[in-house]
Each structure stands twice: as C-alpha cells, then as structure tokens.
C-alpha cells in the first residue's frame, strides 16, 4: 500500500501556508501567485460584500450539479473537500486526515476527521462520503462536472464510522486532485433527502459559511458557521471564519462591477476588465490579486464531423487566418497572453513544445483554400458548389471575459481569407441541444480543472460525453492516450502521456487555443486575507476587514 502521511506537524503547516503564498511549479515553471492580502491585527466581524462577475445559473448551488464557473466560485464557501491541493500539486488533509492508495491504484482508503458536522447539525462520516459519491454516479442526479471528476467510480465501502474505501473499476490517478475541488465537495445527505429537487437552492455543506438567504438571480447571503473548526492544511487559522457575513451580489456588467467597487458599495469585485486593471493597481485605495486559472484554455472547436471541417487542411487554414496574438493584445491590453496548448501553462503536465509552432499566415490560408476548391467571389467570401464558406458559431455565454469582443476581431480576420464567421447567440437550453446533436460548425469554451484528465471530457469518445465530446473528436489514438493518462500512477510518466496528447491535439487542430485567463480579484485596502483555492477560486475563510 502507498501511504500518504497526514500533515500534523507545525513545520508542515507553515510550509503549506508558504507554498500557497509563493507558489511552486511542477518542474517546468513557477506556479501562479496565490497570495493573501494580510498584515496587521485581525479584527473579526462585519459583512463583506462581493460583486460577482456573473450569475449563479438557475440559482443552483449544488456542488454536484453546478458546472458554471460563477456558481463554482460561490460554492467554495459552502462546501469542504476531502483534501486540499497546493500550488505545487501536493495533496494535503482537509476532511480526511490521511489516506492510502492501493498498489494497483484502484482503491483509496481515507481516514476521516471525527469532529465535523454539516450546517444542519448532522454528522459528517463514512456514510456521508458514500452517499456523496453514489449520488454523483446515479444518473438520476444528472451530475455535471463532478461526473467526470469521479472517473471509473465503482463503489464506496464503509469500513467503520470514520474509515471509507473508494473503489474504482480501473486505476484513476487524477482522483486526489479532483477530490480537492468543490465539484466533489461534501453535501449533507439529510438535506438532500429533505429538500429533494430544491436542494440546489437550499445548499447544506460543512463549509465555513452557511446559507442565510438566496434572492433568485440577484444575490446570495451567507453567515459564518459558528461551529467550524476544520479548515484545510493550508488555512492561516482554525476556528470559525473571521467574517460574520458574506454577501455575493451578481453583477454581470463589467463597468458596473468596477463602479460599485470604486464607490465602496462593495468590498470586492472579481474579473476586472483589462482597461481598469492598471488604474486599480495604481490606486492606493485598492489591492489587486491575479492568478492563472488552471483549466483548458478558452478554445475554438471546429466540428470535425461536418464538412469541410473534417479536413485537417481546412482546419489549418482557419488557424492560419487568425492572428491570435494581435487579437488578444487588442482586447486584453497585455493582461492575458496567447495560449498555445489546450492546458494553461501552470497546469500539471503542461507541454511547451508547441509554443510558437505556428504563426499567422494569411497567404498560406488563402492558398490552401484555393487548393481545396473554395473560390473567392466579388463580395470577398469564398464559395464552392454554390455554397458559401461559412462557419456557424453557436454561443450562449455572451461577452463573458470579453469573448464577444475577441470573436468580433476573429470575424474580421477570417473575412480576409474569404471565410464568413456567423455568430448565433442561443438560450442555454437550445445551445445544449444543438451542441449535443452536433448541429453547428464551431463552438468555443473553456473548462476549469485541477488535472489534465479534463481533456478526456473534451476530446475522447470514452469520456463522459462519448461521441458528443465538444471537439467532436473520434480518434482512437487520442482516446488511448487520454486513457493512459488517468491509468498511469507514476507522475513523470503521466506528464509524458499528457504532453504527447496535447501535441497531438495541436498538430491535428482538434482545437484552437486562444488566451490564458488570469483570474483577478480587486478589493478595498481594508480587506485582508483573501486567498485562492485550486484551481483558482477565491477563499474567504481567512478574510477579514480592518476596522
């Protein structure tokens, strides 16, 4: 058995805090800064108001069902995880005090804390862990990202009240990293039974904050959990949160979000638009924290199951027609860089081998399209057999992270190659239906995750999306690589597999990565102690307001 020792010594605790603050790479580069704004004597109490960039979709705060980034950012305050992952990708205790991994990688045995209770007063124990993982696996739950996070989950065995064994059909190396995410956070079994379908609007976890009031599509109010005394290994204190109350207001419009921060109507705002970042950094009244969100970059996915995008040359022509660097600099004003891989640079197993491997080549794109029989007409657009070369781009996320602005530049660039980019904005339900059916030429999306196994969800026919993966890929070699990635227990061998997979995806233009997203949080100088979890969401457990 491979044993992971619990981190119980003071020196270990101090090292954890140091790693969270300074970051440490996996051998390739430095990890993103994940620091806390601290200093001074803590003054507990008060209400912190956070202007959230987005709306909690359908007001769902169910850890297992919600998959939208704004929702996940909010849920981190409600739900705890079995373990916590540090910036150097090491795993440390949280609700679990220690764990062992079987020699074959199929069984994870956890020893649990014995002093934890859910917000409703019911105990957290081995039965609760079993309930949570069985719930995610149950098709009736309609789990979202959490379904991918448990991989080939088989069953949970309750050994005794505070010992549990998680069984998998196959070795599943990403499990500990996934178990650190809020998507696999622990929900109250009794609350799920009590509220049924309305549990997403009545969330109950073990976290430092508990629900006080939810105002649909507007805001959510939390109050501190007075019994909380089980923070993760990297927390800067133990006991209840310093704040008495945390209120999250949904402020989608970026100018409004900055305005309410500057006018002191809120204490904190996230995803600060590029044009305001420099000004806020220079203003001594505010602190700005930035960290790379560990994820699959926002990427363009051409439908490989629809002509002409089933032709590698056509996909290469589209990529060659795009000047990604120029577009990103124009929109993000130097606050984000071009992404060269599906994975972000500080993600475990990131491959840098394809950085600068391709470049804008409008002449080459035009030549390729000529050779493929797409002729330019008087209007500047290409056609073949009476059909215009149009990329129908379906979307449902609006101008989140200035994506519509970015796509507007892509539209202009593609026109220079005779390609029409036609954006079709759809309601979420219609978008999901069309995407599942493959009724589109192009979709674009990002996917936050702490482990490169997320690639299986997006590119593999053996992942949870099967043939309907977002890339519409159906490539046995890629399927095999991504299977090897989660089966392999040796970290260095895993890196090699995932690096090969990234290179294969790029070489075959199964996606076109765009920008690397830097998640930003701006706060008044009086706000101290905000940290980031893994992959990069704000944590308010150690936060306090200087009086």
PDB file of N, CA and C in Angstrom, residues 322-403:
ATOM      1  N   UNK A 322      -6.017  33.320 -38.563  1.00  0.00           N
ATOM      2  CA  UNK A 322      -6.191  34.060 -37.317  1.00  0.00           C
ATOM      3  C   UNK A 322      -4.863  34.592 -36.804  1.00  0.00           C
ATOM      4  N   UNK A 323      -4.836  35.879 -36.476  1.00  0.00           N
ATOM      5  CA  UNK A 323      -3.682  36.457 -35.793  1.00  0.00           C
ATOM      6  C   UNK A 323      -4.072  36.555 -34.320  1.00  0.00           C
ATOM      7  N   UNK A 324      -3.894  35.446 -33.615  1.00  0.00           N
ATOM      8  CA  UNK A 324      -4.345  35.347 -32.232  1.00  0.00           C
ATOM      9  C   UNK A 324      -3.634  36.342 -31.323  1.00  0.00           C
ATOM     10  N   UNK A 325      -2.335  36.481 -31.506  1.00  0.00           N
ATOM     11  CA  UNK A 325      -1.568  37.370 -30.647  1.00  0.00           C
ATOM     12  C   UNK A 325      -2.060  38.810 -30.768  1.00  0.00           C
ATOM     13  N   UNK A 326      -2.267  39.267 -31.998  1.00  0.00           N
ATOM     14  CA  UNK A 326      -2.727  40.642 -32.215  1.00  0.00           C
ATOM     15  C   UNK A 326      -4.120  40.848 -31.625  1.00  0.00           C
ATOM     16  N   UNK A 327      -4.999  39.866 -31.815  1.00  0.00           N
ATOM     17  CA  UNK A 327      -6.365  39.980 -31.296  1.00  0.00           C
ATOM     18  C   UNK A 327      -6.364  40.032 -29.769  1.00  0.00           C
ATOM     19  N   UNK A 328      -5.564  39.192 -29.149  1.00  0.00           N
ATOM     20  CA  UNK A 328      -5.521  39.126 -27.689  1.00  0.00           C
ATOM     21  C   UNK A 328      -4.926  40.403 -27.107  1.00  0.00           C
ATOM     22  N   UNK A 329      -3.884  40.926 -27.744  1.00  0.00           N
ATOM     23  CA  UNK A 329      -3.296  42.179 -27.260  1.00  0.00           C
ATOM     24  C   UNK A 329      -4.286  43.331 -27.399  1.00  0.00           C
ATOM     25  N   UNK A 330      -5.063  43.324 -28.471  1.00  0.00           N
ATOM     26  CA  UNK A 330      -6.041  44.394 -28.696  1.00  0.00           C
ATOM     27  C   UNK A 330      -7.140  44.376 -27.640  1.00  0.00           C
ATOM     28  N   UNK A 331      -7.632  43.195 -27.326  1.00  0.00           N
ATOM     29  CA  UNK A 331      -8.765  43.077 -26.401  1.00  0.00           C
ATOM     30  C   UNK A 331      -8.330  43.103 -24.944  1.00  0.00           C
ATOM     31  N   UNK A 332      -7.232  42.426 -24.628  1.00  0.00           N
ATOM     32  CA  UNK A 332      -6.859  42.257 -23.219  1.00  0.00           C
ATOM     33  C   UNK A 332      -5.720  43.180 -22.783  1.00  0.00           C
ATOM     34  N   UNK A 333      -5.234  43.992 -23.696  1.00  0.00           N
ATOM     35  CA  UNK A 333      -4.298  45.067 -23.356  1.00  0.00           C
ATOM     36  C   UNK A 333      -3.083  44.577 -22.568  1.00  0.00           C
ATOM     37  N   UNK A 334      -2.609  43.399 -22.922  1.00  0.00           N
ATOM     38  CA  UNK A 334      -1.426  42.864 -22.270  1.00  0.00           C
ATOM     39  C   UNK A 334      -1.684  42.150 -20.966  1.00  0.00           C
ATOM     40  N   UNK A 335      -2.939  42.057 -20.523  1.00  0.00           N
ATOM     41  CA  UNK A 335      -3.242  41.393 -19.254  1.00  0.00           C
ATOM     42  C   UNK A 335      -3.397  39.877 -19.420  1.00  0.00           C
ATOM     43  N   UNK A 336      -3.516  39.408 -20.652  1.00  0.00           N
ATOM     44  CA  UNK A 336      -3.569  37.974 -20.944  1.00  0.00           C
ATOM     45  C   UNK A 336      -2.656  37.691 -22.121  1.00  0.00           C
ATOM     46  N   UNK A 337      -2.120  36.478 -22.152  1.00  0.00           N
ATOM     47  CA  UNK A 337      -1.222  36.075 -23.219  1.00  0.00           C
ATOM     48  C   UNK A 337      -1.874  34.998 -24.078  1.00  0.00           C
ATOM     49  N   UNK A 338      -1.311  34.798 -25.263  1.00  0.00           N
ATOM     50  CA  UNK A 338      -1.820  33.751 -26.143  1.00  0.00           C
ATOM     51  C   UNK A 338      -1.583  32.383 -25.522  1.00  0.00           C
ATOM     52  N   UNK A 339      -2.578  31.516 -25.660  1.00  0.00           N
ATOM     53  CA  UNK A 339      -2.438  30.138 -25.214  1.00  0.00           C
ATOM     54  C   UNK A 339      -2.018  29.260 -26.376  1.00  0.00           C
ATOM     55  N   UNK A 340      -1.043  28.406 -26.143  1.00  0.00           N
ATOM     56  CA  UNK A 340      -0.517  27.553 -27.225  1.00  0.00           C
ATOM     57  C   UNK A 340      -0.952  26.106 -27.094  1.00  0.00           C
ATOM     58  N   UNK A 341      -1.446  25.757 -25.940  1.00  0.00           N
ATOM     59  CA  UNK A 341      -1.861  24.385 -25.671  1.00  0.00           C
ATOM     60  C   UNK A 341      -3.292  24.411 -25.161  1.00  0.00           C
ATOM     61  N   UNK A 342      -3.991  23.280 -25.219  1.00  0.00           N
ATOM     62  CA  UNK A 342      -5.300  23.248 -24.557  1.00  0.00           C
ATOM     63  C   UNK A 342      -5.179  23.587 -23.071  1.00  0.00           C
ATOM     64  N   UNK A 343      -4.101  23.165 -22.406  1.00  0.00           N
ATOM     65  CA  UNK A 343      -3.924  23.404 -20.982  1.00  0.00           C
ATOM     66  C   UNK A 343      -3.196  24.716 -20.717  1.00  0.00           C
ATOM     67  N   UNK A 344      -3.491  25.312 -19.571  1.00  0.00           N
ATOM     68  CA  UNK A 344      -2.799  26.540 -19.178  1.00  0.00           C
ATOM     69  C   UNK A 344      -1.375  26.214 -18.729  1.00  0.00           C
ATOM     70  N   UNK A 345      -0.469  27.200 -18.781  1.00  0.00           N
ATOM     71  CA  UNK A 345       0.956  26.937 -18.549  1.00  0.00           C
ATOM     72  C   UNK A 345       1.325  26.340 -17.197  1.00  0.00           C
ATOM     73  N   UNK A 346       0.547  26.614 -16.142  1.00  0.00           N
ATOM     74  CA  UNK A 346       0.906  26.096 -14.832  1.00  0.00           C
ATOM     75  C   UNK A 346       0.115  24.852 -14.447  1.00  0.00           C
ATOM     76  N   UNK A 347      -0.627  24.334 -15.411  1.00  0.00           N
ATOM     77  CA  UNK A 347      -1.335  23.087 -15.182  1.00  0.00           C
ATOM     78  C   UNK A 347      -0.333  21.940 -15.135  1.00  0.00           C
ATOM     79  N   UNK A 348      -0.617  20.949 -14.311  1.00  0.00           N
ATOM     80  CA  UNK A 348       0.220  19.759 -14.261  1.00  0.00           C
ATOM     81  C   UNK A 348       0.335  19.151 -15.664  1.00  0.00           C
ATOM     82  N   UNK A 349       1.559  18.858 -16.075  1.00  0.00           N
ATOM     83  CA  UNK A 349       1.863  18.194 -17.344  1.00  0.00           C
ATOM     84  C   UNK A 349       1.718  19.100 -18.561  1.00  0.00           C
ATOM     85  N   UNK A 350       1.700  20.412 -18.355  1.00  0.00           N
ATOM     86  CA  UNK A 350       1.645  21.329 -19.497  1.00  0.00           C
ATOM     87  C   UNK A 350       2.821  21.080 -20.441  1.00  0.00           C
ATOM     88  N   UNK A 351       2.550  21.104 -21.739  1.00  0.00           N
ATOM     89  CA  UNK A 351       3.594  20.955 -22.748  1.00  0.00           C
ATOM     90  C   UNK A 351       3.879  22.304 -23.400  1.00  0.00           C
ATOM     91  N   UNK A 352       5.134  22.700 -23.380  1.00  0.00           N
ATOM     92  CA  UNK A 352       5.549  23.954 -24.034  1.00  0.00           C
ATOM     93  C   UNK A 352       6.119  23.714 -25.422  1.00  0.00           C
ATOM     94  N   UNK A 353       6.093  22.467 -25.874  1.00  0.00           N
ATOM     95  CA  UNK A 353       6.791  22.117 -27.116  1.00  0.00           C
ATOM     96  C   UNK A 353       6.170  22.743 -28.359  1.00  0.00           C
ATOM     97  N   UNK A 354       4.915  23.152 -28.282  1.00  0.00           N
ATOM     98  CA  UNK A 354       4.278  23.732 -29.466  1.00  0.00           C
ATOM     99  C   UNK A 354       4.135  25.254 -29.361  1.00  0.00           C
ATOM    100  N   UNK A 355       4.753  25.840 -28.364  1.00  0.00           N
ATOM    101  CA  UNK A 355       4.749  27.298 -28.307  1.00  0.00           C
ATOM    102  C   UNK A 355       5.481  27.857 -29.521  1.00  0.00           C
ATOM    103  N   UNK A 356       4.825  28.765 -30.220  1.00  0.00           N
ATOM    104  CA  UNK A 356       5.362  29.380 -31.447  1.00  0.00           C
ATOM    105  C   UNK A 356       5.545  28.376 -32.584  1.00  0.00           C
ATOM    106  N   UNK A 357       4.862  27.239 -32.511  1.00  0.00           N
ATOM    107  CA  UNK A 357       4.984  26.224 -33.561  1.00  0.00           C
ATOM    108  C   UNK A 357       4.210  26.594 -34.815  1.00  0.00           C
ATOM    109  N   UNK A 358       3.282  27.515 -34.690  1.00  0.00           N
ATOM    110  CA  UNK A 358       2.555  28.011 -35.858  1.00  0.00           C
ATOM    111  C   UNK A 358       2.403  29.516 -35.704  1.00  0.00           C
ATOM    112  N   UNK A 359       2.102  30.161 -36.793  1.00  0.00           N
ATOM    113  CA  UNK A 359       2.002  31.619 -36.774  1.00  0.00           C
ATOM    114  C   UNK A 359       0.947  32.065 -37.770  1.00  0.00           C
ATOM    115  N   UNK A 360       0.504  33.318 -37.692  1.00  0.00           N
ATOM    116  CA  UNK A 360      -0.459  33.820 -38.675  1.00  0.00           C
ATOM    117  C   UNK A 360       0.132  33.724 -40.076  1.00  0.00           C
ATOM    118  N   UNK A 361      -0.658  33.222 -40.995  1.00  0.00           N
ATOM    119  CA  UNK A 361      -0.177  33.055 -42.367  1.00  0.00           C
ATOM    120  C   UNK A 361      -1.371  33.207 -43.305  1.00  0.00           C
ATOM    121  N   UNK A 362      -1.782  34.455 -43.506  1.00  0.00           N
ATOM    122  CA  UNK A 362      -2.956  34.716 -44.335  1.00  0.00           C
ATOM    123  C   UNK A 362      -2.747  34.231 -45.758  1.00  0.00           C
ATOM    124  N   UNK A 363      -1.555  34.455 -46.306  1.00  0.00           N
ATOM    125  CA  UNK A 363      -1.274  33.998 -47.674  1.00  0.00           C
ATOM    126  C   UNK A 363      -1.380  32.483 -47.764  1.00  0.00           C
ATOM    127  N   UNK A 364      -0.853  31.806 -46.760  1.00  0.00           N
ATOM    128  CA  UNK A 364      -0.934  30.349 -46.748  1.00  0.00           C
ATOM    129  C   UNK A 364      -2.363  29.862 -46.615  1.00  0.00           C
ATOM    130  N   UNK A 365      -3.152  30.543 -45.781  1.00  0.00           N
ATOM    131  CA  UNK A 365      -4.553  30.161 -45.621  1.00  0.00           C
ATOM    132  C   UNK A 365      -5.308  30.313 -46.934  1.00  0.00           C
ATOM    133  N   UNK A 366      -5.092  31.433 -47.616  1.00  0.00           N
ATOM    134  CA  UNK A 366      -5.761  31.658 -48.897  1.00  0.00           C
ATOM    135  C   UNK A 366      -5.351  30.607 -49.932  1.00  0.00           C
ATOM    136  N   UNK A 367      -4.056  30.278 -49.955  1.00  0.00           N
ATOM    137  CA  UNK A 367      -3.570  29.282 -50.906  1.00  0.00           C
ATOM    138  C   UNK A 367      -4.209  27.918 -50.649  1.00  0.00           C
ATOM    139  N   UNK A 368      -4.275  27.528 -49.380  1.00  0.00           N
ATOM    140  CA  UNK A 368      -4.871  26.232 -49.035  1.00  0.00           C
ATOM    141  C   UNK A 368      -6.335  26.162 -49.438  1.00  0.00           C
ATOM    142  N   UNK A 369      -7.065  27.234 -49.161  1.00  0.00           N
ATOM    143  CA  UNK A 369      -8.490  27.243 -49.505  1.00  0.00           C
ATOM    144  C   UNK A 369      -8.693  27.246 -51.010  1.00  0.00           C
ATOM    145  N   UNK A 370      -7.808  27.915 -51.738  1.00  0.00           N
ATOM    146  CA  UNK A 370      -7.858  27.842 -53.206  1.00  0.00           C
ATOM    147  C   UNK A 370      -7.693  26.398 -53.664  1.00  0.00           C
ATOM    148  N   UNK A 371      -6.711  25.723 -53.084  1.00  0.00           N
ATOM    149  CA  UNK A 371      -6.429  24.336 -53.465  1.00  0.00           C
ATOM    150  C   UNK A 371      -7.580  23.403 -53.107  1.00  0.00           C
ATOM    151  N   UNK A 372      -8.330  23.753 -52.083  1.00  0.00           N
ATOM    152  CA  UNK A 372      -9.474  22.928 -51.690  1.00  0.00           C
ATOM    153  C   UNK A 372     -10.723  23.234 -52.505  1.00  0.00           C
ATOM    154  N   UNK A 373     -10.590  24.180 -53.431  1.00  0.00           N
ATOM    155  CA  UNK A 373     -11.708  24.469 -54.336  1.00  0.00           C
ATOM    156  C   UNK A 373     -12.669  25.529 -53.869  1.00  0.00           C
ATOM    157  N   UNK A 374     -12.298  26.258 -52.839  1.00  0.00           N
ATOM    158  CA  UNK A 374     -13.149  27.339 -52.351  1.00  0.00           C
ATOM    159  C   UNK A 374     -12.690  28.645 -53.005  1.00  0.00           C
ATOM    160  N   UNK A 375     -13.503  29.149 -53.920  1.00  0.00           N
ATOM    161  CA  UNK A 375     -13.117  30.327 -54.711  1.00  0.00           C
ATOM    162  C   UNK A 375     -13.735  31.598 -54.146  1.00  0.00           C
ATOM    163  N   UNK A 376     -12.954  32.685 -54.155  1.00  0.00           N
ATOM    164  CA  UNK A 376     -13.463  33.968 -53.675  1.00  0.00           C
ATOM    165  C   UNK A 376     -14.379  34.604 -54.700  1.00  0.00           C
ATOM    166  N   UNK A 377     -15.473  35.178 -54.182  1.00  0.00           N
ATOM    167  CA  UNK A 377     -16.402  35.887 -55.043  1.00  0.00           C
ATOM    168  C   UNK A 377     -16.200  37.384 -54.951  1.00  0.00           C
ATOM    169  N   UNK A 378     -17.049  38.124 -55.646  1.00  0.00           N
ATOM    170  CA  UNK A 378     -16.932  39.584 -55.663  1.00  0.00           C
ATOM    171  C   UNK A 378     -17.130  40.193 -54.285  1.00  0.00           C
ATOM    172  N   UNK A 379     -17.870  39.514 -53.410  1.00  0.00           N
ATOM    173  CA  UNK A 379     -18.122  40.028 -52.057  1.00  0.00           C
ATOM    174  C   UNK A 379     -16.979  39.712 -51.088  1.00  0.00           C
ATOM    175  N   UNK A 380     -15.958  39.027 -51.605  1.00  0.00           N
ATOM    176  CA  UNK A 380     -14.810  38.701 -50.774  1.00  0.00           C
ATOM    177  C   UNK A 380     -14.917  37.374 -50.046  1.00  0.00           C
ATOM    178  N   UNK A 381     -16.090  36.752 -50.074  1.00  0.00           N
ATOM    179  CA  UNK A 381     -16.268  35.457 -49.417  1.00  0.00           C
ATOM    180  C   UNK A 381     -16.096  34.316 -50.411  1.00  0.00           C
ATOM    181  N   UNK A 382     -15.686  33.197 -49.917  1.00  0.00           N
ATOM    182  CA  UNK A 382     -15.459  32.029 -50.751  1.00  0.00           C
ATOM    183  C   UNK A 382     -16.729  31.175 -50.864  1.00  0.00           C
ATOM    184  N   UNK A 383     -16.803  30.448 -51.940  1.00  0.00           N
ATOM    185  CA  UNK A 383     -17.910  29.517 -52.120  1.00  0.00           C
ATOM    186  C   UNK A 383     -17.437  28.319 -52.941  1.00  0.00           C
ATOM    187  N   UNK A 384     -18.225  27.263 -52.845  1.00  0.00           N
ATOM    188  CA  UNK A 384     -17.918  26.032 -53.570  1.00  0.00           C
ATOM    189  C   UNK A 384     -19.229  25.308 -53.831  1.00  0.00           C
ATOM    190  N   UNK A 385     -19.446  24.952 -55.076  1.00  0.00           N
ATOM    191  CA  UNK A 385     -20.698  24.286 -55.456  1.00  0.00           C
ATOM    192  C   UNK A 385     -21.912  25.089 -54.999  1.00  0.00           C
ATOM    193  N   UNK A 386     -21.797  26.415 -55.093  1.00  0.00           N
ATOM    194  CA  UNK A 386     -22.907  27.296 -54.760  1.00  0.00           C
ATOM    195  C   UNK A 386     -23.120  27.543 -53.284  1.00  0.00           C
ATOM    196  N   UNK A 387     -22.218  27.041 -52.451  1.00  0.00           N
ATOM    197  CA  UNK A 387     -22.367  27.202 -51.008  1.00  0.00           C
ATOM    198  C   UNK A 387     -21.245  28.075 -50.463  1.00  0.00           C
ATOM    199  N   UNK A 388     -21.628  29.099 -49.688  1.00  0.00           N
ATOM    200  CA  UNK A 388     -20.641  29.995 -49.103  1.00  0.00           C
ATOM    201  C   UNK A 388     -19.867  29.281 -47.992  1.00  0.00           C
ATOM    202  N   UNK A 389     -18.585  29.630 -47.872  1.00  0.00           N
ATOM    203  CA  UNK A 389     -17.752  29.074 -46.807  1.00  0.00           C
ATOM    204  C   UNK A 389     -18.046  29.833 -45.510  1.00  0.00           C
ATOM    205  N   UNK A 390     -19.000  29.299 -44.772  1.00  0.00           N
ATOM    206  CA  UNK A 390     -19.474  29.940 -43.548  1.00  0.00           C
ATOM    207  C   UNK A 390     -19.204  29.044 -42.349  1.00  0.00           C
ATOM    208  N   UNK A 391     -18.720  29.643 -41.288  1.00  0.00           N
ATOM    209  CA  UNK A 391     -18.574  28.950 -40.007  1.00  0.00           C
ATOM    210  C   UNK A 391     -19.695  29.436 -39.102  1.00  0.00           C
ATOM    211  N   UNK A 392     -20.674  28.583 -38.869  1.00  0.00           N
ATOM    212  CA  UNK A 392     -21.753  28.935 -37.952  1.00  0.00           C
ATOM    213  C   UNK A 392     -21.279  28.653 -36.530  1.00  0.00           C
ATOM    214  N   UNK A 393     -21.155  29.714 -35.768  1.00  0.00           N
ATOM    215  CA  UNK A 393     -20.582  29.672 -34.423  1.00  0.00           C
ATOM    216  C   UNK A 393     -21.714  29.861 -33.428  1.00  0.00           C
ATOM    217  N   UNK A 394     -22.110  28.779 -32.737  1.00  0.00           N
ATOM    218  CA  UNK A 394     -23.185  28.905 -31.758  1.00  0.00           C
ATOM    219  C   UNK A 394     -22.596  29.228 -30.381  1.00  0.00           C
ATOM    220  N   UNK A 395     -23.304  30.077 -29.640  1.00  0.00           N
ATOM    221  CA  UNK A 395     -22.774  30.569 -28.365  1.00  0.00           C
ATOM    222  C   UNK A 395     -23.927  30.864 -27.417  1.00  0.00           C
ATOM    223  N   UNK A 396     -23.650  30.767 -26.116  1.00  0.00           N
ATOM    224  CA  UNK A 396     -24.675  31.093 -25.129  1.00  0.00           C
ATOM    225  C   UNK A 396     -24.128  31.926 -23.977  1.00  0.00           C
ATOM    226  N   UNK A 397     -22.817  32.262 -24.018  1.00  0.00           N
ATOM    227  CA  UNK A 397     -22.194  32.897 -22.863  1.00  0.00           C
ATOM    228  C   UNK A 397     -22.041  34.406 -22.972  1.00  0.00           C
ATOM    229  N   UNK A 398     -22.432  34.982 -24.089  1.00  0.00           N
ATOM    230  CA  UNK A 398     -22.346  36.429 -24.216  1.00  0.00           C
ATOM    231  C   UNK A 398     -20.910  36.923 -24.168  1.00  0.00           C
ATOM    232  N   UNK A 399     -20.720  38.119 -23.589  1.00  0.00           N
ATOM    233  CA  UNK A 399     -19.392  38.744 -23.615  1.00  0.00           C
ATOM    234  C   UNK A 399     -18.586  38.445 -22.354  1.00  0.00           C
ATOM    235  N   UNK A 400     -18.804  37.281 -21.788  1.00  0.00           N
ATOM    236  CA  UNK A 400     -18.019  36.848 -20.639  1.00  0.00           C
ATOM    237  C   UNK A 400     -16.528  36.892 -20.992  1.00  0.00           C
ATOM    238  N   UNK A 401     -15.746  37.512 -20.125  1.00  0.00           N
ATOM    239  CA  UNK A 401     -14.300  37.664 -20.329  1.00  0.00           C
ATOM    240  C   UNK A 401     -13.978  38.332 -21.672  1.00  0.00           C
ATOM    241  N   UNK A 402     -14.890  39.167 -22.150  1.00  0.00           N
ATOM    242  CA  UNK A 402     -14.730  39.905 -23.409  1.00  0.00           C
ATOM    243  C   UNK A 402     -14.618  38.978 -24.621  1.00  0.00           C
ATOM    244  N   UNK A 403     -15.275  37.847 -24.540  1.00  0.00           N
ATOM    245  CA  UNK A 403     -15.170  36.866 -25.611  1.00  0.00           C
ATOM    246  C   UNK A 403     -15.861  37.316 -26.888  1.00  0.00           C
TER     247      UNK A 403
END
